[in-house]
Amino acid sequence: MEAINHYEGYIVPILNDNIDTDQIIPKNFLKRIEKTGFGQFLFDEWRYLDNRDENPDFILNNEEYKNATILLTGDNFGCGSSREHAVWALDDYGFRVIIAGGYSDIFYMNSINNGLLPIILPKEEREKIAKVKATDTIKIELDNQLIKVEDESIHFDIDKKWRDKLISGLDEIDETMAYKDQILAYEKAHGI
């Protein structure tokens, strides 16, 4: 997975609460097992009209937000069924960071395990960030646990283990392979 530490990007506010995984990517698009190609289906029922034309009223179809890589959203993001495809769709679309009031536990860990930084902030802090213009970037410093918006720095908490994992870019297989010598020695000692 791609490491993330100091990151700068444009933000898009979709401030709804309780955005579930079926809204992030509807179940009819889950027939594939590869992690790529899902971005085109992200927020499908909101992004497209019945005839598959872009919905001009949906914010991601607004030209100002086409380059957004940081999603600002409401409480309980990623609730519902535990489909990892939702994280794959966000990542494939181009998002690297999500800022929400909270996440379902499974969605949060799927994000971490796929290199997508899930930041939890209270509503008051998210409201400050929502005022940023679409043409202004915000900066994330994961190592310092800071979001820099205009002249203000906003602190966020993240477990050290997950922070270090995202900064290193090591996925679960990479983490296991760090113990390759010990695994091979164990297998040899036990005739495996």
Short mmCIF file of C-alpha atoms in Angstrom, two decimals:
data_model
loop_
_atom_site.label_atom_id
_atom_site.label_comp_id
_atom_site.label_asym_id
_atom_site.label_seq_id
_atom_site.Cartn_x
_atom_site.Cartn_y
_atom_site.Cartn_z
CA MET A 1 0.00 0.00 0.00
CA GLU A 2 1.11 3.56 -0.56
CA ALA A 3 2.60 5.29 2.47
CA ILE A 4 1.09 8.55 3.69
CA ASN A 5 2.60 11.06 6.09
CA HIS A 6 2.75 14.69 5.00
CA TYR A 7 -0.06 15.14 2.55
CA GLU A 8 -1.56 18.17 0.83
CA GLY A 9 -4.81 18.07 -1.09
CA TYR A 10 -8.13 19.62 -1.97
CA ILE A 11 -11.18 18.91 0.13
CA VAL A 12 -14.76 18.09 -0.82
CA PRO A 13 -17.51 18.36 1.81
CA ILE A 14 -20.22 15.70 1.78
CA LEU A 15 -21.47 16.43 5.27
CA ASN A 16 -24.21 13.82 5.57
CA ASP A 17 -24.28 11.63 8.67
CA ASN A 18 -24.64 7.84 8.47
CA ILE A 19 -23.33 7.38 4.93
CA ASP A 20 -23.38 3.62 4.66
CA THR A 21 -21.31 1.32 2.50
CA ASP A 22 -24.22 0.76 0.10
CA GLN A 23 -24.32 4.51 -0.56
CA ILE A 24 -20.54 4.55 -1.00
CA ILE A 25 -20.71 1.70 -3.52
CA PRO A 26 -23.98 -0.12 -4.29
CA LYS A 27 -23.95 -3.91 -4.00
CA ASN A 28 -24.56 -4.52 -7.71
CA PHE A 29 -20.96 -3.41 -8.42
CA LEU A 30 -19.30 -5.90 -6.06
CA LYS A 31 -18.85 -8.81 -8.44
CA ARG A 32 -15.11 -8.24 -8.93
CA ILE A 33 -12.27 -9.21 -6.63
CA GLU A 34 -9.51 -6.88 -7.80
CA LYS A 35 -9.12 -3.62 -5.88
CA THR A 36 -9.08 -1.33 -8.92
CA GLY A 37 -11.85 -0.02 -11.14
CA PHE A 38 -14.32 0.73 -8.36
CA GLY A 39 -13.84 4.52 -8.35
CA GLN A 40 -16.24 4.90 -11.27
CA PHE A 41 -19.01 3.51 -9.04
CA LEU A 42 -18.29 5.65 -5.97
CA PHE A 43 -21.51 7.27 -4.68
CA ASP A 44 -23.11 5.90 -7.86
CA GLU A 45 -26.74 6.57 -6.95
CA TRP A 46 -25.89 10.18 -6.06
CA ARG A 47 -23.41 10.88 -8.89
CA TYR A 48 -25.52 9.63 -11.77
CA LEU A 49 -29.05 10.10 -13.04
CA ASP A 50 -31.12 7.10 -14.16
CA ASN A 51 -29.85 7.54 -17.75
CA ARG A 52 -26.21 7.42 -16.42
CA ASP A 53 -25.59 11.12 -17.09
CA GLU A 54 -23.79 12.93 -14.28
CA ASN A 55 -26.14 14.42 -11.71
CA PRO A 56 -25.36 18.16 -11.90
CA ASP A 57 -26.57 18.62 -8.32
CA PHE A 58 -24.03 16.22 -6.78
CA ILE A 59 -20.92 17.93 -5.47
CA LEU A 60 -18.37 15.50 -6.93
CA ASN A 61 -19.67 16.39 -10.39
CA ASN A 62 -18.93 20.07 -9.76
CA GLU A 63 -15.78 21.05 -11.67
CA GLU A 64 -14.42 22.80 -8.54
CA TYR A 65 -14.24 19.50 -6.69
CA LYS A 66 -13.03 17.13 -9.44
CA ASN A 67 -9.48 17.12 -8.00
CA ALA A 68 -10.49 16.59 -4.37
CA THR A 69 -8.48 13.92 -2.56
CA ILE A 70 -9.70 14.64 0.99
CA LEU A 71 -13.31 13.80 1.86
CA LEU A 72 -14.92 15.77 4.69
CA THR A 73 -18.04 14.06 5.93
CA GLY A 74 -20.41 13.57 8.87
CA ASP A 75 -20.77 11.12 11.72
CA ASN A 76 -20.79 7.32 11.44
CA PHE A 77 -19.21 7.16 7.98
CA GLY A 78 -18.98 3.70 6.43
CA CYS A 79 -21.71 2.14 8.54
CA GLY A 80 -23.78 -0.76 7.23
CA SER A 81 -22.42 -3.94 5.69
CA SER A 82 -18.73 -4.69 6.04
CA ARG A 83 -17.72 -4.44 2.39
CA GLU A 84 -14.06 -3.62 1.81
CA HIS A 85 -15.10 -2.55 -1.69
CA ALA A 86 -16.25 0.78 -0.19
CA VAL A 87 -12.67 1.61 0.76
CA TRP A 88 -11.43 0.35 -2.60
CA ALA A 89 -13.89 2.68 -4.37
CA LEU A 90 -12.79 5.72 -2.34
CA ASP A 91 -9.13 4.91 -2.95
CA ASP A 92 -9.60 4.18 -6.65
CA TYR A 93 -11.47 7.46 -7.09
CA GLY A 94 -8.44 9.26 -5.66
CA PHE A 95 -9.23 9.92 -2.01
CA ARG A 96 -6.28 9.56 0.39
CA VAL A 97 -7.86 11.03 3.54
CA ILE A 98 -11.34 10.99 5.05
CA ILE A 99 -12.27 13.35 7.87
CA ALA A 100 -15.44 12.33 9.72
CA GLY A 101 -17.06 12.47 13.13
CA GLY A 102 -16.65 8.72 13.43
CA TYR A 103 -16.63 5.46 11.49
CA SER A 104 -17.93 1.96 11.81
CA ASP A 105 -15.16 -0.17 13.32
CA ILE A 106 -14.84 -2.45 10.30
CA PHE A 107 -14.74 0.44 7.82
CA TYR A 108 -12.10 2.20 9.94
CA MET A 109 -9.82 -0.85 9.92
CA ASN A 110 -10.43 -1.52 6.22
CA SER A 111 -9.29 2.06 5.60
CA ILE A 112 -6.12 1.62 7.65
CA ASN A 113 -5.34 -1.72 5.98
CA ASN A 114 -5.68 -0.16 2.52
CA GLY A 115 -3.67 3.02 3.15
CA LEU A 116 -6.62 5.40 3.42
CA LEU A 117 -6.20 7.76 6.40
CA PRO A 118 -9.41 7.97 8.48
CA ILE A 119 -9.32 11.05 10.73
CA ILE A 120 -11.90 11.55 13.48
CA LEU A 121 -12.80 15.14 14.40
CA PRO A 122 -15.67 16.70 16.35
CA LYS A 123 -18.33 18.61 14.43
CA GLU A 124 -16.98 22.05 15.45
CA GLU A 125 -13.59 21.28 13.88
CA ARG A 126 -15.17 19.82 10.75
CA GLU A 127 -17.30 22.95 10.38
CA LYS A 128 -14.11 25.06 10.36
CA ILE A 129 -12.63 22.87 7.64
CA ALA A 130 -15.87 23.00 5.61
CA LYS A 131 -15.35 26.74 5.15
CA VAL A 132 -12.18 26.17 3.10
CA LYS A 133 -12.60 27.10 -0.56
CA ALA A 134 -12.46 24.31 -3.12
CA THR A 135 -9.36 25.94 -4.61
CA ASP A 136 -7.43 26.02 -1.31
CA THR A 137 -5.42 23.04 -0.17
CA ILE A 138 -5.21 21.72 3.34
CA LYS A 139 -2.19 19.94 4.76
CA ILE A 140 -2.11 16.79 6.82
CA GLU A 141 0.88 15.92 8.99
CA LEU A 142 0.23 12.39 10.15
CA ASP A 143 3.44 12.15 12.18
CA ASN A 144 2.44 15.28 14.13
CA GLN A 145 -1.27 14.42 14.02
CA LEU A 146 -2.16 17.84 12.61
CA ILE A 147 -4.44 19.25 9.95
CA LYS A 148 -3.29 22.66 8.74
CA VAL A 149 -6.11 24.82 7.45
CA GLU A 150 -5.20 28.36 6.47
CA ASP A 151 -3.47 29.75 9.59
CA GLU A 152 -4.85 27.17 12.02
CA SER A 153 -3.56 23.76 13.11
CA ILE A 154 -6.13 21.20 14.24
CA HIS A 155 -4.93 18.22 16.27
CA PHE A 156 -6.39 14.75 15.74
CA ASP A 157 -5.84 11.48 17.57
CA ILE A 158 -4.89 8.19 15.99
CA ASP A 159 -3.50 5.07 17.61
CA LYS A 160 0.30 5.01 17.30
CA LYS A 161 0.22 1.53 15.74
CA TRP A 162 -2.13 2.65 12.94
CA ARG A 163 -0.25 5.93 12.45
CA ASP A 164 3.05 4.07 12.06
CA LYS A 165 1.48 1.54 9.70
CA LEU A 166 0.17 4.30 7.41
CA ILE A 167 3.47 6.20 7.50
CA SER A 168 5.48 3.06 6.68
CA GLY A 169 3.08 1.92 3.96
CA LEU A 170 3.33 -1.69 5.14
CA ASP A 171 0.26 -3.81 4.54
CA GLU A 172 -0.51 -6.96 6.53
CA ILE A 173 1.56 -9.16 4.23
CA ASP A 174 4.53 -6.79 4.47
CA GLU A 175 4.20 -6.82 8.27
CA THR A 176 4.18 -10.63 8.28
CA MET A 177 7.18 -10.79 5.93
CA ALA A 178 9.18 -8.73 8.43
CA TYR A 179 9.26 -11.99 10.43
CA LYS A 180 10.29 -14.15 7.46
CA ASP A 181 13.53 -15.38 9.04
CA GLN A 182 11.77 -16.35 12.28
CA ILE A 183 8.98 -18.07 10.33
CA LEU A 184 11.46 -20.06 8.25
CA ALA A 185 13.45 -21.01 11.37
CA TYR A 186 10.25 -22.19 13.09
CA GLU A 187 9.23 -24.23 10.05
CA LYS A 188 12.68 -25.81 9.84
CA ALA A 189 12.76 -26.59 13.58
CA HIS A 190 9.31 -28.19 13.42
CA GLY A 191 9.65 -29.99 10.09
CA ILE A 192 6.98 -27.94 8.41
#
